[in-house]
Amino acid sequence: MITGESYLLLVLIIITAVCLFLCILNALFILELRKRFQGLEKMPRAPVVVKPEPAHGQISEQPPDLGSAIRLMAGKYHLDSLVIGTADGLVVSSYGSRNPEYEAAYYSNLLQEGTPAPDPGVRVFPFRFRDAPLVVIARAGTTPPEDVVHILEADIRTVLETQM
């Protein structure tokens, strides 16, 4: 018959053997991972392709139509929506706006009155294209800065010239 002390000693030996087995298994896994990492370091690295930032007045790809060009510009300047309308409130093109007709009419009226846009994150500015007065409504999380407006205006002019 096994005494209590012998039983306890047997349990401790079994626990020690299991712990030793797990330590050896863990060491083998770590050695295998080390070999894999060393193999990755020896592999030639893929060359980093850096696309040049498009110059002002250009967008990164040639869009097939005006709507696609407006979408690309909104993405380039991180805008939530971009609406181009006439001075009397008609929409020329838009991207991202839930109600571009309302925005074009509302903000063109505010611009004619000389009232700044009351909504945060909205920049409204006049724009002339082929002697036609236009209104651009750019909406983002934060109001686009004034220096971005001039660059955006140049890009819009380029897009309108190529798409119309």
PDB file of N, CA and C in Angstrom, residues 52-118:
ATOM      1  N   PRO A  52       5.387  59.710 -56.495  1.00  0.00           N
ATOM      2  CA  PRO A  52       5.519  61.144 -56.243  1.00  0.00           C
ATOM      3  C   PRO A  52       4.149  61.771 -56.015  1.00  0.00           C
ATOM      4  N   GLU A  53       4.116  62.721 -55.103  1.00  0.00           N
ATOM      5  CA  GLU A  53       2.877  63.454 -54.837  1.00  0.00           C
ATOM      6  C   GLU A  53       2.558  64.277 -56.078  1.00  0.00           C
ATOM      7  N   PRO A  54       1.320  64.218 -56.558  1.00  0.00           N
ATOM      8  CA  PRO A  54       0.998  64.999 -57.744  1.00  0.00           C
ATOM      9  C   PRO A  54       1.223  66.487 -57.500  1.00  0.00           C
ATOM     10  N   ALA A  55       1.675  67.148 -58.542  1.00  0.00           N
ATOM     11  CA  ALA A  55       1.911  68.589 -58.439  1.00  0.00           C
ATOM     12  C   ALA A  55       0.581  69.306 -58.283  1.00  0.00           C
ATOM     13  N   HIS A  56       0.649  70.527 -57.792  1.00  0.00           N
ATOM     14  CA  HIS A  56      -0.572  71.309 -57.648  1.00  0.00           C
ATOM     15  C   HIS A  56      -1.194  71.492 -59.025  1.00  0.00           C
ATOM     16  N   GLY A  57      -2.489  71.337 -59.069  1.00  0.00           N
ATOM     17  CA  GLY A  57      -3.177  71.434 -60.348  1.00  0.00           C
ATOM     18  C   GLY A  57      -3.295  70.082 -61.027  1.00  0.00           C
ATOM     19  N   GLN A  58      -2.815  69.005 -60.373  1.00  0.00           N
ATOM     20  CA  GLN A  58      -2.913  67.668 -60.930  1.00  0.00           C
ATOM     21  C   GLN A  58      -3.480  66.737 -59.866  1.00  0.00           C
ATOM     22  N   ILE A  59      -4.175  65.724 -60.329  1.00  0.00           N
ATOM     23  CA  ILE A  59      -4.594  64.678 -59.410  1.00  0.00           C
ATOM     24  C   ILE A  59      -3.898  63.397 -59.830  1.00  0.00           C
ATOM     25  N   SER A  60      -3.887  62.405 -58.957  1.00  0.00           N
ATOM     26  CA  SER A  60      -3.010  61.251 -59.128  1.00  0.00           C
ATOM     27  C   SER A  60      -3.349  60.367 -60.322  1.00  0.00           C
ATOM     28  N   GLU A  61      -4.544  60.364 -60.786  1.00  0.00           N
ATOM     29  CA  GLU A  61      -4.896  59.542 -61.936  1.00  0.00           C
ATOM     30  C   GLU A  61      -5.858  60.309 -62.822  1.00  0.00           C
ATOM     31  N   GLN A  62      -5.970  59.893 -64.070  1.00  0.00           N
ATOM     32  CA  GLN A  62      -6.849  60.583 -65.007  1.00  0.00           C
ATOM     33  C   GLN A  62      -8.260  60.023 -64.853  1.00  0.00           C
ATOM     34  N   PRO A  63      -9.171  60.793 -64.281  1.00  0.00           N
ATOM     35  CA  PRO A  63     -10.534  60.292 -64.071  1.00  0.00           C
ATOM     36  C   PRO A  63     -11.318  60.274 -65.379  1.00  0.00           C
ATOM     37  N   PRO A  64     -12.256  59.335 -65.495  1.00  0.00           N
ATOM     38  CA  PRO A  64     -13.034  59.237 -66.728  1.00  0.00           C
ATOM     39  C   PRO A  64     -14.116  60.305 -66.870  1.00  0.00           C
ATOM     40  N   ASP A  65     -14.582  60.866 -65.759  1.00  0.00           N
ATOM     41  CA  ASP A  65     -15.640  61.873 -65.845  1.00  0.00           C
ATOM     42  C   ASP A  65     -15.501  62.877 -64.703  1.00  0.00           C
ATOM     43  N   LEU A  66     -16.355  63.898 -64.729  1.00  0.00           N
ATOM     44  CA  LEU A  66     -16.278  64.975 -63.751  1.00  0.00           C
ATOM     45  C   LEU A  66     -16.573  64.476 -62.334  1.00  0.00           C
ATOM     46  N   GLY A  67     -17.551  63.606 -62.185  1.00  0.00           N
ATOM     47  CA  GLY A  67     -17.890  63.081 -60.859  1.00  0.00           C
ATOM     48  C   GLY A  67     -16.734  62.316 -60.230  1.00  0.00           C
ATOM     49  N   SER A  68     -16.048  61.509 -61.033  1.00  0.00           N
ATOM     50  CA  SER A  68     -14.884  60.774 -60.527  1.00  0.00           C
ATOM     51  C   SER A  68     -13.761  61.724 -60.154  1.00  0.00           C
ATOM     52  N   ALA A  69     -13.583  62.774 -60.933  1.00  0.00           N
ATOM     53  CA  ALA A  69     -12.534  63.755 -60.637  1.00  0.00           C
ATOM     54  C   ALA A  69     -12.824  64.473 -59.321  1.00  0.00           C
ATOM     55  N   ILE A  70     -14.081  64.815 -59.084  1.00  0.00           N
ATOM     56  CA  ILE A  70     -14.453  65.481 -57.829  1.00  0.00           C
ATOM     57  C   ILE A  70     -14.233  64.526 -56.655  1.00  0.00           C
ATOM     58  N   ARG A  71     -14.564  63.256 -56.839  1.00  0.00           N
ATOM     59  CA  ARG A  71     -14.342  62.252 -55.794  1.00  0.00           C
ATOM     60  C   ARG A  71     -12.850  62.130 -55.476  1.00  0.00           C
ATOM     61  N   LEU A  72     -12.007  62.095 -56.510  1.00  0.00           N
ATOM     62  CA  LEU A  72     -10.562  61.997 -56.290  1.00  0.00           C
ATOM     63  C   LEU A  72     -10.021  63.229 -55.575  1.00  0.00           C
ATOM     64  N   MET A  73     -10.531  64.401 -55.936  1.00  0.00           N
ATOM     65  CA  MET A  73     -10.077  65.624 -55.265  1.00  0.00           C
ATOM     66  C   MET A  73     -10.490  65.635 -53.799  1.00  0.00           C
ATOM     67  N   ALA A  74     -11.699  65.196 -53.526  1.00  0.00           N
ATOM     68  CA  ALA A  74     -12.155  65.144 -52.133  1.00  0.00           C
ATOM     69  C   ALA A  74     -11.260  64.206 -51.327  1.00  0.00           C
ATOM     70  N   GLY A  75     -10.871  63.094 -51.922  1.00  0.00           N
ATOM     71  CA  GLY A  75      -9.968  62.177 -51.237  1.00  0.00           C
ATOM     72  C   GLY A  75      -8.584  62.765 -51.046  1.00  0.00           C
ATOM     73  N   LYS A  76      -8.094  63.470 -52.052  1.00  0.00           N
ATOM     74  CA  LYS A  76      -6.753  64.062 -51.981  1.00  0.00           C
ATOM     75  C   LYS A  76      -6.657  65.082 -50.854  1.00  0.00           C
ATOM     76  N   TYR A  77      -7.703  65.868 -50.650  1.00  0.00           N
ATOM     77  CA  TYR A  77      -7.687  66.914 -49.626  1.00  0.00           C
ATOM     78  C   TYR A  77      -8.396  66.488 -48.341  1.00  0.00           C
ATOM     79  N   HIS A  78      -8.754  65.210 -48.231  1.00  0.00           N
ATOM     80  CA  HIS A  78      -9.398  64.652 -47.031  1.00  0.00           C
ATOM     81  C   HIS A  78     -10.695  65.403 -46.702  1.00  0.00           C
ATOM     82  N   LEU A  79     -11.503  65.615 -47.716  1.00  0.00           N
ATOM     83  CA  LEU A  79     -12.780  66.306 -47.537  1.00  0.00           C
ATOM     84  C   LEU A  79     -13.893  65.277 -47.402  1.00  0.00           C
ATOM     85  N   ASP A  80     -14.860  65.579 -46.540  1.00  0.00           N
ATOM     86  CA  ASP A  80     -16.033  64.713 -46.419  1.00  0.00           C
ATOM     87  C   ASP A  80     -16.960  64.897 -47.609  1.00  0.00           C
ATOM     88  N   SER A  81     -17.085  66.135 -48.065  1.00  0.00           N
ATOM     89  CA  SER A  81     -17.893  66.397 -49.251  1.00  0.00           C
ATOM     90  C   SER A  81     -17.328  67.601 -49.986  1.00  0.00           C
ATOM     91  N   LEU A  82     -17.597  67.621 -51.281  1.00  0.00           N
ATOM     92  CA  LEU A  82     -17.156  68.719 -52.134  1.00  0.00           C
ATOM     93  C   LEU A  82     -18.278  68.986 -53.125  1.00  0.00           C
ATOM     94  N   VAL A  83     -18.789  70.202 -53.105  1.00  0.00           N
ATOM     95  CA  VAL A  83     -19.886  70.587 -53.992  1.00  0.00           C
ATOM     96  C   VAL A  83     -19.437  71.793 -54.797  1.00  0.00           C
ATOM     97  N   ILE A  84     -19.635  71.723 -56.107  1.00  0.00           N
ATOM     98  CA  ILE A  84     -19.382  72.865 -56.983  1.00  0.00           C
ATOM     99  C   ILE A  84     -20.732  73.264 -57.554  1.00  0.00           C
ATOM    100  N   GLY A  85     -21.081  74.517 -57.357  1.00  0.00           N
ATOM    101  CA  GLY A  85     -22.367  75.010 -57.832  1.00  0.00           C
ATOM    102  C   GLY A  85     -22.212  76.343 -58.527  1.00  0.00           C
ATOM    103  N   THR A  86     -23.265  76.762 -59.180  1.00  0.00           N
ATOM    104  CA  THR A  86     -23.258  78.076 -59.818  1.00  0.00           C
ATOM    105  C   THR A  86     -23.566  79.127 -58.762  1.00  0.00           C
ATOM    106  N   ALA A  87     -23.333  80.386 -59.117  1.00  0.00           N
ATOM    107  CA  ALA A  87     -23.567  81.477 -58.166  1.00  0.00           C
ATOM    108  C   ALA A  87     -25.043  81.603 -57.804  1.00  0.00           C
ATOM    109  N   ASP A  88     -25.931  81.119 -58.675  1.00  0.00           N
ATOM    110  CA  ASP A  88     -27.357  81.189 -58.349  1.00  0.00           C
ATOM    111  C   ASP A  88     -27.875  79.905 -57.701  1.00  0.00           C
ATOM    112  N   GLY A  89     -26.980  78.985 -57.304  1.00  0.00           N
ATOM    113  CA  GLY A  89     -27.385  77.861 -56.471  1.00  0.00           C
ATOM    114  C   GLY A  89     -27.648  76.549 -57.168  1.00  0.00           C
ATOM    115  N   LEU A  90     -27.275  76.400 -58.428  1.00  0.00           N
ATOM    116  CA  LEU A  90     -27.465  75.127 -59.117  1.00  0.00           C
ATOM    117  C   LEU A  90     -26.198  74.281 -58.995  1.00  0.00           C
ATOM    118  N   VAL A  91     -26.365  72.975 -58.866  1.00  0.00           N
ATOM    119  CA  VAL A  91     -25.225  72.078 -58.683  1.00  0.00           C
ATOM    120  C   VAL A  91     -24.567  71.784 -60.026  1.00  0.00           C
ATOM    121  N   VAL A  92     -23.250  71.947 -60.079  1.00  0.00           N
ATOM    122  CA  VAL A  92     -22.478  71.546 -61.253  1.00  0.00           C
ATOM    123  C   VAL A  92     -21.993  70.112 -61.061  1.00  0.00           C
ATOM    124  N   SER A  93     -21.399  69.840 -59.906  1.00  0.00           N
ATOM    125  CA  SER A  93     -20.941  68.501 -59.571  1.00  0.00           C
ATOM    126  C   SER A  93     -20.783  68.411 -58.057  1.00  0.00           C
ATOM    127  N   SER A  94     -20.865  67.190 -57.535  1.00  0.00           N
ATOM    128  CA  SER A  94     -20.712  67.036 -56.086  1.00  0.00           C
ATOM    129  C   SER A  94     -20.221  65.641 -55.763  1.00  0.00           C
ATOM    130  N   TYR A  95     -19.675  65.534 -54.552  1.00  0.00           N
ATOM    131  CA  TYR A  95     -19.273  64.240 -54.015  1.00  0.00           C
ATOM    132  C   TYR A  95     -19.465  64.280 -52.502  1.00  0.00           C
ATOM    133  N   GLY A  96     -20.084  63.249 -51.953  1.00  0.00           N
ATOM    134  CA  GLY A  96     -20.172  63.076 -50.513  1.00  0.00           C
ATOM    135  C   GLY A  96     -21.280  63.835 -49.809  1.00  0.00           C
ATOM    136  N   SER A  97     -21.953  64.729 -50.489  1.00  0.00           N
ATOM    137  CA  SER A  97     -22.998  65.518 -49.850  1.00  0.00           C
ATOM    138  C   SER A  97     -24.320  64.760 -49.895  1.00  0.00           C
ATOM    139  N   ARG A  98     -25.051  64.799 -48.790  1.00  0.00           N
ATOM    140  CA  ARG A  98     -26.366  64.154 -48.766  1.00  0.00           C
ATOM    141  C   ARG A  98     -27.392  64.956 -49.551  1.00  0.00           C
ATOM    142  N   ASN A  99     -27.226  66.268 -49.564  1.00  0.00           N
ATOM    143  CA  ASN A  99     -28.182  67.129 -50.251  1.00  0.00           C
ATOM    144  C   ASN A  99     -27.424  68.250 -50.961  1.00  0.00           C
ATOM    145  N   PRO A 100     -26.773  67.946 -52.089  1.00  0.00           N
ATOM    146  CA  PRO A 100     -25.958  68.962 -52.753  1.00  0.00           C
ATOM    147  C   PRO A 100     -26.779  70.137 -53.282  1.00  0.00           C
ATOM    148  N   GLU A 101     -28.031  69.894 -53.670  1.00  0.00           N
ATOM    149  CA  GLU A 101     -28.865  70.986 -54.181  1.00  0.00           C
ATOM    150  C   GLU A 101     -29.103  72.030 -53.093  1.00  0.00           C
ATOM    151  N   TYR A 102     -29.411  71.553 -51.891  1.00  0.00           N
ATOM    152  CA  TYR A 102     -29.630  72.473 -50.780  1.00  0.00           C
ATOM    153  C   TYR A 102     -28.351  73.230 -50.455  1.00  0.00           C
ATOM    154  N   GLU A 103     -27.225  72.499 -50.359  1.00  0.00           N
ATOM    155  CA  GLU A 103     -25.963  73.152 -50.013  1.00  0.00           C
ATOM    156  C   GLU A 103     -25.578  74.205 -51.041  1.00  0.00           C
ATOM    157  N   ALA A 104     -25.735  73.883 -52.325  1.00  0.00           N
ATOM    158  CA  ALA A 104     -25.375  74.850 -53.366  1.00  0.00           C
ATOM    159  C   ALA A 104     -26.242  76.097 -53.250  1.00  0.00           C
ATOM    160  N   ALA A 105     -27.545  75.921 -53.060  1.00  0.00           N
ATOM    161  CA  ALA A 105     -28.440  77.075 -52.955  1.00  0.00           C
ATOM    162  C   ALA A 105     -28.170  77.867 -51.674  1.00  0.00           C
ATOM    163  N   TYR A 106     -28.035  77.175 -50.553  1.00  0.00           N
ATOM    164  CA  TYR A 106     -27.858  77.831 -49.257  1.00  0.00           C
ATOM    165  C   TYR A 106     -26.540  78.598 -49.193  1.00  0.00           C
ATOM    166  N   TYR A 107     -25.453  77.931 -49.525  1.00  0.00           N
ATOM    167  CA  TYR A 107     -24.146  78.572 -49.381  1.00  0.00           C
ATOM    168  C   TYR A 107     -23.883  79.620 -50.460  1.00  0.00           C
ATOM    169  N   SER A 108     -24.442  79.454 -51.649  1.00  0.00           N
ATOM    170  CA  SER A 108     -24.267  80.513 -52.653  1.00  0.00           C
ATOM    171  C   SER A 108     -25.010  81.771 -52.210  1.00  0.00           C
ATOM    172  N   ASN A 109     -26.164  81.597 -51.562  1.00  0.00           N
ATOM    173  CA  ASN A 109     -26.896  82.746 -51.026  1.00  0.00           C
ATOM    174  C   ASN A 109     -26.094  83.416 -49.910  1.00  0.00           C
ATOM    175  N   LEU A 110     -25.513  82.619 -49.008  1.00  0.00           N
ATOM    176  CA  LEU A 110     -24.682  83.193 -47.942  1.00  0.00           C
ATOM    177  C   LEU A 110     -23.488  83.945 -48.519  1.00  0.00           C
ATOM    178  N   LEU A 111     -22.898  83.400 -49.566  1.00  0.00           N
ATOM    179  CA  LEU A 111     -21.728  84.039 -50.171  1.00  0.00           C
ATOM    180  C   LEU A 111     -22.116  85.363 -50.822  1.00  0.00           C
ATOM    181  N   GLN A 112     -23.281  85.414 -51.463  1.00  0.00           N
ATOM    182  CA  GLN A 112     -23.742  86.664 -52.080  1.00  0.00           C
ATOM    183  C   GLN A 112     -24.032  87.717 -51.022  1.00  0.00           C
ATOM    184  N   GLU A 113     -24.523  87.288 -49.857  1.00  0.00           N
ATOM    185  CA  GLU A 113     -24.799  88.231 -48.774  1.00  0.00           C
ATOM    186  C   GLU A 113     -23.528  88.634 -48.030  1.00  0.00           C
ATOM    187  N   GLY A 114     -22.434  87.903 -48.256  1.00  0.00           N
ATOM    188  CA  GLY A 114     -21.188  88.198 -47.559  1.00  0.00           C
ATOM    189  C   GLY A 114     -21.128  87.610 -46.164  1.00  0.00           C
ATOM    190  N   THR A 115     -22.011  86.671 -45.872  1.00  0.00           N
ATOM    191  CA  THR A 115     -22.053  86.031 -44.558  1.00  0.00           C
ATOM    192  C   THR A 115     -21.132  84.810 -44.568  1.00  0.00           C
ATOM    193  N   PRO A 116     -20.275  84.655 -43.565  1.00  0.00           N
ATOM    194  CA  PRO A 116     -19.429  83.452 -43.525  1.00  0.00           C
ATOM    195  C   PRO A 116     -20.265  82.208 -43.217  1.00  0.00           C
ATOM    196  N   ALA A 117     -19.743  81.062 -43.605  1.00  0.00           N
ATOM    197  CA  ALA A 117     -20.454  79.801 -43.369  1.00  0.00           C
ATOM    198  C   ALA A 117     -20.590  79.557 -41.867  1.00  0.00           C
ATOM    199  N   PRO A 118     -21.829  79.353 -41.380  1.00  0.00           N
ATOM    200  CA  PRO A 118     -22.022  79.174 -39.942  1.00  0.00           C
ATOM    201  C   PRO A 118     -21.641  77.780 -39.443  1.00  0.00           C
TER     202      PRO A 118
END
